[in-house]
Short mmCIF file of C-alpha atoms in Angstrom, two decimals:
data_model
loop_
_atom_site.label_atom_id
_atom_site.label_comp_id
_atom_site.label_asym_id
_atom_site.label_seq_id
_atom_site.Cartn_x
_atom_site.Cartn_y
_atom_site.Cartn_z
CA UNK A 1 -22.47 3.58 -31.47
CA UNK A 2 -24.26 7.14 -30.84
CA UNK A 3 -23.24 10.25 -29.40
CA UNK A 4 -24.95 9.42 -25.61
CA UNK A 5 -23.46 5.50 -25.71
CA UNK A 6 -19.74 7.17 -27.02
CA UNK A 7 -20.10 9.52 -23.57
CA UNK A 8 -21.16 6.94 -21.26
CA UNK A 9 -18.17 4.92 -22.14
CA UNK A 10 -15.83 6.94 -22.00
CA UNK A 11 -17.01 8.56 -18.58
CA UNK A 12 -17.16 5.28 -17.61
CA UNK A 13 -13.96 4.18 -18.53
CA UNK A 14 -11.93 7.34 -17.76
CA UNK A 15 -13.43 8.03 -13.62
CA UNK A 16 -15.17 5.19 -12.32
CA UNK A 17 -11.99 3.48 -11.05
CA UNK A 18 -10.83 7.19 -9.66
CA UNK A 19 -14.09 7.36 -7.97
CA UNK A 20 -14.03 4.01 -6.40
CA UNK A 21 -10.62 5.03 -4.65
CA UNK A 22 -11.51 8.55 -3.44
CA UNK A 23 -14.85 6.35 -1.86
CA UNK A 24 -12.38 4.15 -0.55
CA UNK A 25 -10.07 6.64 1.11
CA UNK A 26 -13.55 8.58 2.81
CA UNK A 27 -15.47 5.59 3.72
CA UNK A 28 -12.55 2.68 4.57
CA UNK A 29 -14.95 0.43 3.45
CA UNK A 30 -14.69 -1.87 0.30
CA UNK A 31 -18.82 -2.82 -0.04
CA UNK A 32 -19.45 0.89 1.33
CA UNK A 33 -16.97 2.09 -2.03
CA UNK A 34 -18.66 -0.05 -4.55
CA UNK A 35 -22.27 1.27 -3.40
CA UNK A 36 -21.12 5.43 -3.53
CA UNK A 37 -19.64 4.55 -7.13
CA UNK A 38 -22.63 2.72 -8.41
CA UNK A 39 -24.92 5.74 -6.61
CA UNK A 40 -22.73 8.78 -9.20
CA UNK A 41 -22.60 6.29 -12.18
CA UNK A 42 -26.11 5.94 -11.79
CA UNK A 43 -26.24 9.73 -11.88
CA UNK A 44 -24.21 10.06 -14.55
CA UNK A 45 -25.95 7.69 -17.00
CA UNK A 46 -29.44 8.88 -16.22
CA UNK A 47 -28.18 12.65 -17.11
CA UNK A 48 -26.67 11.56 -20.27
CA UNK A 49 -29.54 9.42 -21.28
CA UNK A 50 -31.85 12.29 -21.57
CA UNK A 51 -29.25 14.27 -23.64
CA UNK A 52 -27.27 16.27 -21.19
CA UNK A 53 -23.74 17.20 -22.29
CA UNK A 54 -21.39 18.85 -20.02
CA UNK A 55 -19.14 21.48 -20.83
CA UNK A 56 -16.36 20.05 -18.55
CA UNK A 57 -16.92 16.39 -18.14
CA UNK A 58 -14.58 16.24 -15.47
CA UNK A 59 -15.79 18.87 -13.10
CA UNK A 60 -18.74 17.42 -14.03
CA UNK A 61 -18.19 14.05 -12.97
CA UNK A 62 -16.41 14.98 -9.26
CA UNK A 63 -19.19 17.57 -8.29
CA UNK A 64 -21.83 14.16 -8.58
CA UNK A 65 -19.29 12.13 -6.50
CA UNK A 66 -18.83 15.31 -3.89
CA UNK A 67 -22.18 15.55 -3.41
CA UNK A 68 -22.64 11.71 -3.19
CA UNK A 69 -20.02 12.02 -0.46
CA UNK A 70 -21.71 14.92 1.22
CA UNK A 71 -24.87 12.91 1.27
CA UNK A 72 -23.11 9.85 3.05
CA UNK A 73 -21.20 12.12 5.52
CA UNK A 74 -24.30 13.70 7.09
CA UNK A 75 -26.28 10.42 7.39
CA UNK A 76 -22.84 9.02 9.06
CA UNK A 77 -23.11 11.82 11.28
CA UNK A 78 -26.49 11.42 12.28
CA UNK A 79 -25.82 7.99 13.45
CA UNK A 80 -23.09 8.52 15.28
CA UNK A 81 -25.45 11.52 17.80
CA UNK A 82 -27.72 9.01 17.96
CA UNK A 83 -25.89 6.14 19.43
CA UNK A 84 -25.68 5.51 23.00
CA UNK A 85 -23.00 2.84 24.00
CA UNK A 86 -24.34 1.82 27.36
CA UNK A 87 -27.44 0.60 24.89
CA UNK A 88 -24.98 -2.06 23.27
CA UNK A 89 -25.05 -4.16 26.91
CA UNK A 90 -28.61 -4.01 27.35
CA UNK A 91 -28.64 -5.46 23.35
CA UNK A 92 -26.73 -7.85 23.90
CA UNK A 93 -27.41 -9.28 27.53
CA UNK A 94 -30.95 -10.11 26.04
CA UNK A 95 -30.12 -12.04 22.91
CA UNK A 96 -31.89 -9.14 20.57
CA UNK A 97 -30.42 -9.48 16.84
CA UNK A 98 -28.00 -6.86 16.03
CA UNK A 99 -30.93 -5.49 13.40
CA UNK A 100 -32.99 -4.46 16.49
CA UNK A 101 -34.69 -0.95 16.58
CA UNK A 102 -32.54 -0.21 19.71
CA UNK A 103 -28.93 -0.21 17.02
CA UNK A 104 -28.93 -0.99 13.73
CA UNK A 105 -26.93 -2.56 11.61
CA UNK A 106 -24.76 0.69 10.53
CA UNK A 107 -24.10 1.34 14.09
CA UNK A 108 -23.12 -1.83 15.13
CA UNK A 109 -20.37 -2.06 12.14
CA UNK A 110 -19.11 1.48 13.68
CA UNK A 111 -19.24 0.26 17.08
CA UNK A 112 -17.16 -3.13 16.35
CA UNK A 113 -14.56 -0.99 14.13
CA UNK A 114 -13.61 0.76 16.98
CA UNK A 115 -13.52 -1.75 19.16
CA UNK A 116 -11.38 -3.14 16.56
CA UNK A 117 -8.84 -0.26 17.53
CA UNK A 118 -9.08 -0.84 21.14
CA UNK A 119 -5.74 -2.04 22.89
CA UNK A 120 -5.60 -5.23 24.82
CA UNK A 121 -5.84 -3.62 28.13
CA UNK A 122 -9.68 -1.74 27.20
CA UNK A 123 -10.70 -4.22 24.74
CA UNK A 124 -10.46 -6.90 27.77
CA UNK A 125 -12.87 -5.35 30.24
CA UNK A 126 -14.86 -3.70 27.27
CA UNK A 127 -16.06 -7.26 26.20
CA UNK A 128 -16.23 -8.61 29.63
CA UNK A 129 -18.65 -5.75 30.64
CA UNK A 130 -20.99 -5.30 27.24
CA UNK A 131 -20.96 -8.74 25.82
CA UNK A 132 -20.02 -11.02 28.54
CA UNK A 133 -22.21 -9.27 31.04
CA UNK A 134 -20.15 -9.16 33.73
CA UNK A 135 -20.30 -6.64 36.72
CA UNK A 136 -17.36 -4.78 37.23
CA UNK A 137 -16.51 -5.84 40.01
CA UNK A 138 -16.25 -9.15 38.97
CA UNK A 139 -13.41 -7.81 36.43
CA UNK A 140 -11.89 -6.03 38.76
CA UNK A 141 -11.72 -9.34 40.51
CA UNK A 142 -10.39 -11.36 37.55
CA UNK A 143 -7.90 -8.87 36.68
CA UNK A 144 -6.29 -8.31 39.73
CA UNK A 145 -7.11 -4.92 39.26
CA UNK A 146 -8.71 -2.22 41.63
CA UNK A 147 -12.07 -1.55 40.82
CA UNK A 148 -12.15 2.29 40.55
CA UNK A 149 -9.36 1.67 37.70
CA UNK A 150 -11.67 -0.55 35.99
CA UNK A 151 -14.13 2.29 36.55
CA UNK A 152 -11.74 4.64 35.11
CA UNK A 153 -10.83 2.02 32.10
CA UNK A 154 -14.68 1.88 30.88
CA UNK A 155 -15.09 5.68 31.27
CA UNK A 156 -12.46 6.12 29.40
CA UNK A 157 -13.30 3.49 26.96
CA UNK A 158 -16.90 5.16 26.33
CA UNK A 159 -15.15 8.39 25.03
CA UNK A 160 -12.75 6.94 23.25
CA UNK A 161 -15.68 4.79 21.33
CA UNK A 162 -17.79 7.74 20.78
CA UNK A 163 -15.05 9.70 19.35
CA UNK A 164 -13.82 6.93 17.39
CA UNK A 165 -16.96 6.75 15.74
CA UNK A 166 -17.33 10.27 14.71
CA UNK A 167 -14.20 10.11 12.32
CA UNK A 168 -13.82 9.30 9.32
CA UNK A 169 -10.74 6.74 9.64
CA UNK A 170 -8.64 6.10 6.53
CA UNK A 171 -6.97 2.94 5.98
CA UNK A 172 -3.79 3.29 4.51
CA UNK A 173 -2.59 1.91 1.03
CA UNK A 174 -0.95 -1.09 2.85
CA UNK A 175 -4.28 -2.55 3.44
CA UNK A 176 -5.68 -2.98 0.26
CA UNK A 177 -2.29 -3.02 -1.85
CA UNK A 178 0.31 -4.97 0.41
CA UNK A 179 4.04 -5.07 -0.62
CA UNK A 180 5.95 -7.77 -0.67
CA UNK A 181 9.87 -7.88 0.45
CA UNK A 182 12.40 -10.51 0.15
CA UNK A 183 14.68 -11.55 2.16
CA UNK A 184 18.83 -12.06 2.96
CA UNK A 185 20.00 -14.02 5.81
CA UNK A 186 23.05 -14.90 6.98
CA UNK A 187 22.80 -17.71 9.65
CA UNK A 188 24.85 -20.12 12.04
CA UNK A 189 22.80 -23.28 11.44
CA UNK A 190 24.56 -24.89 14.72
CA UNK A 191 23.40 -22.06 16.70
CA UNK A 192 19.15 -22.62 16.25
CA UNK A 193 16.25 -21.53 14.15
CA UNK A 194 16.88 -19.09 11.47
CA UNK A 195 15.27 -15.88 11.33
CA UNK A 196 13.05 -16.09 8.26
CA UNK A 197 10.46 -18.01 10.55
CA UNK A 198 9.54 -14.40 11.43
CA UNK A 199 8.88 -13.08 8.01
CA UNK A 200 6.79 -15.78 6.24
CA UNK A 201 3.81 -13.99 6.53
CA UNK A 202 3.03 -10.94 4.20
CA UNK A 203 1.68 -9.59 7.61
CA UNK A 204 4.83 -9.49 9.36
CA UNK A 205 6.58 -8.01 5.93
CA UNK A 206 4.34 -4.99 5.88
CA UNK A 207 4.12 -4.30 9.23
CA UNK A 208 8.13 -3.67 8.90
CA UNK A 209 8.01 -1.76 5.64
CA UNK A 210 5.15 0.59 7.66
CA UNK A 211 6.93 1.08 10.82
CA UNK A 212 10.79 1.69 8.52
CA UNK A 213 12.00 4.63 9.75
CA UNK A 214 8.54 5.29 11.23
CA UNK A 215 7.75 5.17 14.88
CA UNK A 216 4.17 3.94 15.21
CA UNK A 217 1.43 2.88 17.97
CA UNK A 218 0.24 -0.25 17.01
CA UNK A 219 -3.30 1.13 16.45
CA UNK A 220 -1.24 3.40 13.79
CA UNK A 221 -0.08 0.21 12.60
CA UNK A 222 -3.47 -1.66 12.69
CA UNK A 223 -5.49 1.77 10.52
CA UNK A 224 -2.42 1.38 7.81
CA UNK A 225 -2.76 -1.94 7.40
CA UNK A 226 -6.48 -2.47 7.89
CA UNK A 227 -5.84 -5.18 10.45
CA UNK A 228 -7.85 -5.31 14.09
CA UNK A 229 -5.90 -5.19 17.05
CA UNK A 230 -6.49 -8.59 18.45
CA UNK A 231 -4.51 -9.66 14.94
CA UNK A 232 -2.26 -6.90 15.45
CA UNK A 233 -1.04 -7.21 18.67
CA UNK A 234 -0.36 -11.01 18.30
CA UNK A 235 1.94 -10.42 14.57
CA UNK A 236 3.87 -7.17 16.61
CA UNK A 237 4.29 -9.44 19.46
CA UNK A 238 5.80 -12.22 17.16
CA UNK A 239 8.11 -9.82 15.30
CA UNK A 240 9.10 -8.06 19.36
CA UNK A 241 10.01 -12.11 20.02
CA UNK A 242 12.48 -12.22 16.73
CA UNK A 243 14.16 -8.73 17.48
CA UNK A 244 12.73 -7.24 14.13
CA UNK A 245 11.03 -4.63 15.88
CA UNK A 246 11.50 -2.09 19.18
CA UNK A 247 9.61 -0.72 21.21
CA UNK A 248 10.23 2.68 22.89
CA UNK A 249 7.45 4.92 24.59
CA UNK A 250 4.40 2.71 22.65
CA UNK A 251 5.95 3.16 19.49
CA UNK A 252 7.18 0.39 17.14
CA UNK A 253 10.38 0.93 14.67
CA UNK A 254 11.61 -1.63 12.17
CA UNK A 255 14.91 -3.14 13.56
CA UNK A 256 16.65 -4.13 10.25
CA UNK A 257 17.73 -2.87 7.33
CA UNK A 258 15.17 -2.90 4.21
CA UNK A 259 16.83 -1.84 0.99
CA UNK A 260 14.27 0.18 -1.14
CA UNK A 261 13.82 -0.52 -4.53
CA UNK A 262 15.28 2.55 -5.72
CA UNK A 263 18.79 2.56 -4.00
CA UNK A 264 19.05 -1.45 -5.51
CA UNK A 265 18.50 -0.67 -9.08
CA UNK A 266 21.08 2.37 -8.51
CA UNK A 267 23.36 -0.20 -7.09
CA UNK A 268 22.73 -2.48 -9.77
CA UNK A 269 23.45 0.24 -12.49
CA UNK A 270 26.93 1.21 -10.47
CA UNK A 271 27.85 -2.18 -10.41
CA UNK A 272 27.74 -3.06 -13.88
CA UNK A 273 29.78 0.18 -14.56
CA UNK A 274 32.72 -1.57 -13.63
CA UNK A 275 32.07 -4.89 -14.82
CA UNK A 276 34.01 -4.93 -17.81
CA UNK A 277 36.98 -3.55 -16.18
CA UNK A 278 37.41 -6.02 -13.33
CA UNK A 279 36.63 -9.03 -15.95
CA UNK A 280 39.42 -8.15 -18.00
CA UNK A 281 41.51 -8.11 -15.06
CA UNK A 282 40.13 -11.23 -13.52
CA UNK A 283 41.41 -13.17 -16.82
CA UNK A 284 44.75 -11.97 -16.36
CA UNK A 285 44.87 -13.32 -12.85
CA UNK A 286 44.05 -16.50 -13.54
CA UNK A 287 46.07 -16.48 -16.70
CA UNK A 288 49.37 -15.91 -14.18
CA UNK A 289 47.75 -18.23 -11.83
CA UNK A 290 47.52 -21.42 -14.11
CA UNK A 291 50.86 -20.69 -15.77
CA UNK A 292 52.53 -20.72 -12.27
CA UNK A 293 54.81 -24.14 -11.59
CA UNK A 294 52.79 -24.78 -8.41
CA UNK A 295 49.59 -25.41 -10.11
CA UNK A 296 48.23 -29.03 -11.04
CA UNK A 297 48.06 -29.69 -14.92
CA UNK A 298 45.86 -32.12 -14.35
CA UNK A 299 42.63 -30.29 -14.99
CA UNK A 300 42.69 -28.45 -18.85
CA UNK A 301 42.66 -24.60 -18.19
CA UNK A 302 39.44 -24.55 -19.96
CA UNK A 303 37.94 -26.69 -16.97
CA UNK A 304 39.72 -25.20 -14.15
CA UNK A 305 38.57 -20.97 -15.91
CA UNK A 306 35.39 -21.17 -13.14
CA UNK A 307 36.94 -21.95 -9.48
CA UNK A 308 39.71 -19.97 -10.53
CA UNK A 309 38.22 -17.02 -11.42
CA UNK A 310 35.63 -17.54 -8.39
CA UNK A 311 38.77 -18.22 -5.86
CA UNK A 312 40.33 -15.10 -7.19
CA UNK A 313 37.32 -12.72 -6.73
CA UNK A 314 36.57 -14.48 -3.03
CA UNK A 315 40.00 -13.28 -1.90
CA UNK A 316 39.91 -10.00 -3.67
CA UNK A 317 36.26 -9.01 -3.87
CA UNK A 318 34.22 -9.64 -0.53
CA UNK A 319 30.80 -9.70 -0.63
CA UNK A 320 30.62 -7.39 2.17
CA UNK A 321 31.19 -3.68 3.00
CA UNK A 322 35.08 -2.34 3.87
CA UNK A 323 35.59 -2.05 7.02
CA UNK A 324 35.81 1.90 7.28
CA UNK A 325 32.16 1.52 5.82
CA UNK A 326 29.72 2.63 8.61
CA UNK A 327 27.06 0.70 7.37
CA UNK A 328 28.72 -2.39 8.25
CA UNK A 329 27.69 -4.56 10.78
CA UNK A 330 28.32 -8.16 12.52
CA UNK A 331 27.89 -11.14 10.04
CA UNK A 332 25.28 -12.62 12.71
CA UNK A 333 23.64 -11.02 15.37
CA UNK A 334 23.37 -13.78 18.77
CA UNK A 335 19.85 -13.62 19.82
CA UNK A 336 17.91 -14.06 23.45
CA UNK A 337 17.75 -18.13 22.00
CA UNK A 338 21.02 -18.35 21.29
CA UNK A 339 20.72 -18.31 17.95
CA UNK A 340 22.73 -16.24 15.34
CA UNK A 341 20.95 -14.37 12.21
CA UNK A 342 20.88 -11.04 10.95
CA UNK A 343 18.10 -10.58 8.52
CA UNK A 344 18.02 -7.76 5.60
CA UNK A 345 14.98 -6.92 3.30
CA UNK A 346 15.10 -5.96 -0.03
CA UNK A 347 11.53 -4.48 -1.73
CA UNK A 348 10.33 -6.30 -4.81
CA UNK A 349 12.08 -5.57 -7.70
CA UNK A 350 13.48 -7.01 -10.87
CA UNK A 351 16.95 -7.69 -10.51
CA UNK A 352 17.73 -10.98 -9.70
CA UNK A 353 19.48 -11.77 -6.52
CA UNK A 354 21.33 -14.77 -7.21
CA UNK A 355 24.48 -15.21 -5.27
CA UNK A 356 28.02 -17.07 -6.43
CA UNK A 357 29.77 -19.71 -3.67
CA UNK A 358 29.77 -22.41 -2.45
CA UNK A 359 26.25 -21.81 -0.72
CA UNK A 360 25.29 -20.06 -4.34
CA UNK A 361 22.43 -20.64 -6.47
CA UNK A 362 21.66 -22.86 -9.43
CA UNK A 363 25.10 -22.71 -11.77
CA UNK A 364 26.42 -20.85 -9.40
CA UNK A 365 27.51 -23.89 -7.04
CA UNK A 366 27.32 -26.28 -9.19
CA UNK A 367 30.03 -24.67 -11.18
CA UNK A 368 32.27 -23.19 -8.52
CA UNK A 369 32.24 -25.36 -5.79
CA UNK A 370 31.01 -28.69 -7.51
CA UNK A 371 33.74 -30.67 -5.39
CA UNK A 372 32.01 -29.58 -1.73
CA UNK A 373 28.82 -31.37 -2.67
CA UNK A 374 28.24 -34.31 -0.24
CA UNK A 375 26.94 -36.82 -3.26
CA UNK A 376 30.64 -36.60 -5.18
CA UNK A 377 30.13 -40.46 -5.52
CA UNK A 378 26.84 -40.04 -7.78
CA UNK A 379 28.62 -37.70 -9.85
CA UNK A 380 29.98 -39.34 -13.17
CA UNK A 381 33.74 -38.08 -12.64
CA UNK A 382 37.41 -39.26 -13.00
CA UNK A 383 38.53 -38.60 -9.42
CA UNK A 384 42.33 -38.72 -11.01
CA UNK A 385 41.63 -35.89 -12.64
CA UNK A 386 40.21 -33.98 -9.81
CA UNK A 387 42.92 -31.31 -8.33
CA UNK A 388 43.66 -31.01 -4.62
CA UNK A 389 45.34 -28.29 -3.40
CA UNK A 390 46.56 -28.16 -0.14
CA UNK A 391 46.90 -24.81 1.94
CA UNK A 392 50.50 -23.69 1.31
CA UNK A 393 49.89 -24.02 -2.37
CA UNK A 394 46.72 -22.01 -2.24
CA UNK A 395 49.01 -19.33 -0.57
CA UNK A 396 51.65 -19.76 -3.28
CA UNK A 397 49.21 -19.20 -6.25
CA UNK A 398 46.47 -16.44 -5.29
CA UNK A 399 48.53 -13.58 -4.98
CA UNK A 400 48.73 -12.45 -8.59
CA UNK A 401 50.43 -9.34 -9.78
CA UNK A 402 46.49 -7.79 -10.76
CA UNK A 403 45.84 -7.33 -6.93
CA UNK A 404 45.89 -3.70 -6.27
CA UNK A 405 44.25 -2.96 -9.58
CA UNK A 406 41.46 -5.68 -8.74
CA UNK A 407 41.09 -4.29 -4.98
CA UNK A 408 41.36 -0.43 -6.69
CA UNK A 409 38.81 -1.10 -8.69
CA UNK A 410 36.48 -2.71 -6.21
CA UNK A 411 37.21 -0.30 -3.80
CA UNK A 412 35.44 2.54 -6.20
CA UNK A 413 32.67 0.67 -6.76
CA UNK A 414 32.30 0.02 -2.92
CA UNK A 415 32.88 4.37 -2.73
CA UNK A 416 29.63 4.33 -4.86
CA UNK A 417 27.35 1.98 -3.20
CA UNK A 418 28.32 3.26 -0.12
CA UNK A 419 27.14 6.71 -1.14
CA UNK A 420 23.99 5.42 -2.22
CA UNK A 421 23.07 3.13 0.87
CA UNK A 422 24.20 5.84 3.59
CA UNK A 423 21.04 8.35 1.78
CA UNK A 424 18.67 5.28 1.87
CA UNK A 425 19.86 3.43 5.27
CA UNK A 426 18.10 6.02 8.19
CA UNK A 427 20.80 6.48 10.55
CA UNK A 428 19.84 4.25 13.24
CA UNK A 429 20.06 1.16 11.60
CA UNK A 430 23.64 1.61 10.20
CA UNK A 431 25.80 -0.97 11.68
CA UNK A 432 23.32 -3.67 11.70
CA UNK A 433 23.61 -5.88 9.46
CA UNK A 434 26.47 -6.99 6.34
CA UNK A 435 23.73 -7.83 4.11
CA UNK A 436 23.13 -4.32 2.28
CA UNK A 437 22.97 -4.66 -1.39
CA UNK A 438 21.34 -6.30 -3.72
CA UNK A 439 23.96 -6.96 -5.80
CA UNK A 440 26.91 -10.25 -5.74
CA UNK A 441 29.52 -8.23 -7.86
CA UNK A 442 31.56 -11.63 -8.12
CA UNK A 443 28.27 -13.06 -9.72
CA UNK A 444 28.50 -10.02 -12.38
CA UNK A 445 32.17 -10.45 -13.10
CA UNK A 446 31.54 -14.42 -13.61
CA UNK A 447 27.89 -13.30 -15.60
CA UNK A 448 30.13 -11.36 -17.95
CA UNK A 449 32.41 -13.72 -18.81
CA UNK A 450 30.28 -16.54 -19.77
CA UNK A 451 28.98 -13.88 -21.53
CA UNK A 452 31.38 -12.97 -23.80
CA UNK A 453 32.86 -17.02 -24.09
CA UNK A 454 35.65 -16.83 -21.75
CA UNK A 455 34.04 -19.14 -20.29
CA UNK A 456 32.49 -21.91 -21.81
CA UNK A 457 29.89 -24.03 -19.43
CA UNK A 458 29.55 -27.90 -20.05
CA UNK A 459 25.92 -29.26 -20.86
CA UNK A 460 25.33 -31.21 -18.07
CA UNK A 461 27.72 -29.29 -15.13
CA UNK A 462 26.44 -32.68 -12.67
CA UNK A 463 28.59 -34.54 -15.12
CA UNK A 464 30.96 -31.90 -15.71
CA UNK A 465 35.00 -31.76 -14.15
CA UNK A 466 34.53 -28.00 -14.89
CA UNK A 467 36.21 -26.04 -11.77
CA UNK A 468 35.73 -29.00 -9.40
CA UNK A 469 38.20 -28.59 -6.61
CA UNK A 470 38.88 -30.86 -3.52
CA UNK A 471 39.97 -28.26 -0.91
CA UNK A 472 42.51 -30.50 2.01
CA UNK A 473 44.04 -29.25 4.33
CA UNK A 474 41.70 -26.18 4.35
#
């Protein structure tokens, strides 16, 4: 390879992706981009082709694509004096392409982004008057409006286009690089429809990571995200119907807790500070537990390690904030249907949200709570051997001697993550919701001792007697 091809590479290699962003940003448009690269790496290979070397390759580089941009910005600007909006009606009223010599193609596409940004209320008699050709006192008429407002509504419409189209919008990251959240519920399944029916979409997830914290119009909404009002309107309308949004003086806010990635990891490192600690303890418990005279012996220890340790940590360590923790909010939230949810978002990260219970995922019900499933008579087990425990005895064998150091312990933890979410949570979402961490510290705790053989999980746990427990009288 020579001296020029060793240049072009790297140049190449090291700005043209840069470039294509900083196009990006100026000219919101993706084909628009790709074009103002190819234009400077066309400049830059022709200069280095007949031997030109620069002395800083970099400055070098971003003076081409400034003067690229330059270039673009003044023919932008040209078009823009020289469009006249009234023109658009006569265009369209007598079927002329859109590549007539009356507006071109490049004003056209500046013409429809704007109207792209136009609210329901203008975009309505906009079309009606340019593209539908109707007088306006015919939408006047059909709106049940007065016709000097109409007046005032296109008037006010024409400036709003013109000025549109002499800036330079910029789309925000959102609308080429969408996030994606996930999602906690707790739900009454009685009561309706959960909520997660209003988050499917990656729409609806972005528009309430943009608006977090951060009152926006939708048109703010619709430039972040790249997305046209007619779209717009309809998803913020959708999310207004589910309570996930409010509304106060045009401006949308997010109206539920989502966790950032950041404060979760923290939370995940705090968590497994303690995990050690509280497994050691947890033993102990159910150590005094099975050696008390009120419990069966006729499940092996070995089975019964599981729901005991998960029946110690559900009395001792709840899932949920203390109750002097101002975060905390309602388990459900009773909506205008009747239904009761209360969503919480979490951004993508890599911890694994996997929760222990009897509503818990993979191992995680199937070991604790094995004995709730409704198809116990497919399961390949000795019912004889199955304990039952009926509510006085539960009350005779959970409180262990280990309970104030368990709830001590928990309690520190809970100091820690409380710290954390009160300097992530904005203020005016505290109280909202009880799903605010990432983390199931009873899923840790049980993690941990399977972990270090404590616990010792059968090979097939659909065939397994391992923790199953018949709860009567409960």
């Amino acid at each position: 390879m020579n001296e020029t091809q060793s240049i072009a590479e790297r140049i190449l290699e090291t700005y043209m992706q840069p470039v294509f962003y900083f196009a990006l940003r100026k000219t919101s448009d993706r084909a628009e981009a790709e074009d103002f690269t190819q234009n400077v790496l066309l400049d830059v290979l022709t200069a280095v082709s007949r031997g030109f070397t620069p002395d800083d390759e970099r400055a070098w580089v971003w003076k081409i694509a400034r003067n690229h941009y330059a270039k673009w910005a003044d023919r932008r600007k040209h078009v823009r004096n020289t469009l006249d909006i009234d023109e658009v009606r006569e265009t369209v009223s007598d079927g002329s392409a859109v590549e007539d010599d009356l507006l071109h193609a490049e004003e056209t596409a500046l013409l429809y982004r704007e109207l792209a940004h136009l609210s329901r209320d203008y975009r309505t008699i906009v079309c009606e008057y340019y593209f539908a050709n109707r007088t306006l006192g015919d939408i006047a008429e059909s709106l049940g409006l007065p016709l000097g407002t109409v007046k005032r509504k296109i008037s006010e419409c024409r400036n709003h286009l013109k000025e549109g189209m002499n800036m330079a919008r910029t789309y925000g990251k959102r609308s080429f690089a969408p996030e994606l959240v996930e999602f906690g519920q707790n739900w009454e399944p009685a009561t309706g429809p959960d909520g997660r029916r209003y988050v499917e979409r990656i729409l609806a997830q972005n528009i309430l990571l943009e608006a977090y914290d951060n009152p926006s119009t939708a048109e703010d909404l619709s430039l972040a995200l790249g997305i046209a009002m007619p779209y717009m309107e309809d998803e913020l309308n959708h999310l207004m119907e589910g309570e996930l949004l409010t509304c106060e003086n045009g401006k949308y806010r997010t109206n539920i807790v989502i966790l950032s990635k950041d404060v979760q990891e923290k939370i995940y490192a705090a968590a497994l500070d303690y995990v050690d600690e509280m497994a050691e303890l947890v033993k102990k418990a159910a150590e005094e537990v099975y050696a008390k005279p009120d419990c069966p012996k006729n499940q092996c220890f070995e089975d019964m390690k599981p729901a005991l340790v998960e029946r110690i940590l559900c009395t001792r360590v709840k899932p949920y904030p203390k109750t002097k923790d101002t975060l905390s909010g309602p388990h459900t939230i009773k909506h205008k249907d009747g239904s009761e949810w209360a969503l919480a978002g979490f951004e993508k990260t890599d911890i694994s949200r996997v929760w222990l219970g009897v509503w818990g995922d993979d191992i995680y019900h199937q070991v604790i709570m094995l004995g709730n499933r409704h198809d116990m008579d497919a399961l390949d087990l000795d019912r004889a051997k199955i304990p039952v425990f009926p509510a006085d005895c539960m009350e005779k064998l959970f409180p262990t001697s280990f309970g104030e150091a368990i709830d001590t312990l928990y309690d520190t933890y809970l100091d820690r993550r409380h710290a954390l979410l009160m300097n992530d949570i904005p203020p005016y979402l505290h109280g909202k919701t009880t799903i605010m961490s990432n983390v199931d510290f009873r899923r840790l705790v049980m993690d941990r001792l399977i972990e270090t053989g404590w616990i010792t999980l059968a090979d097939d746990m659909n065939k397994s007697e391992m923790g199953v427990w018949m709860y009567a009288e409960l």
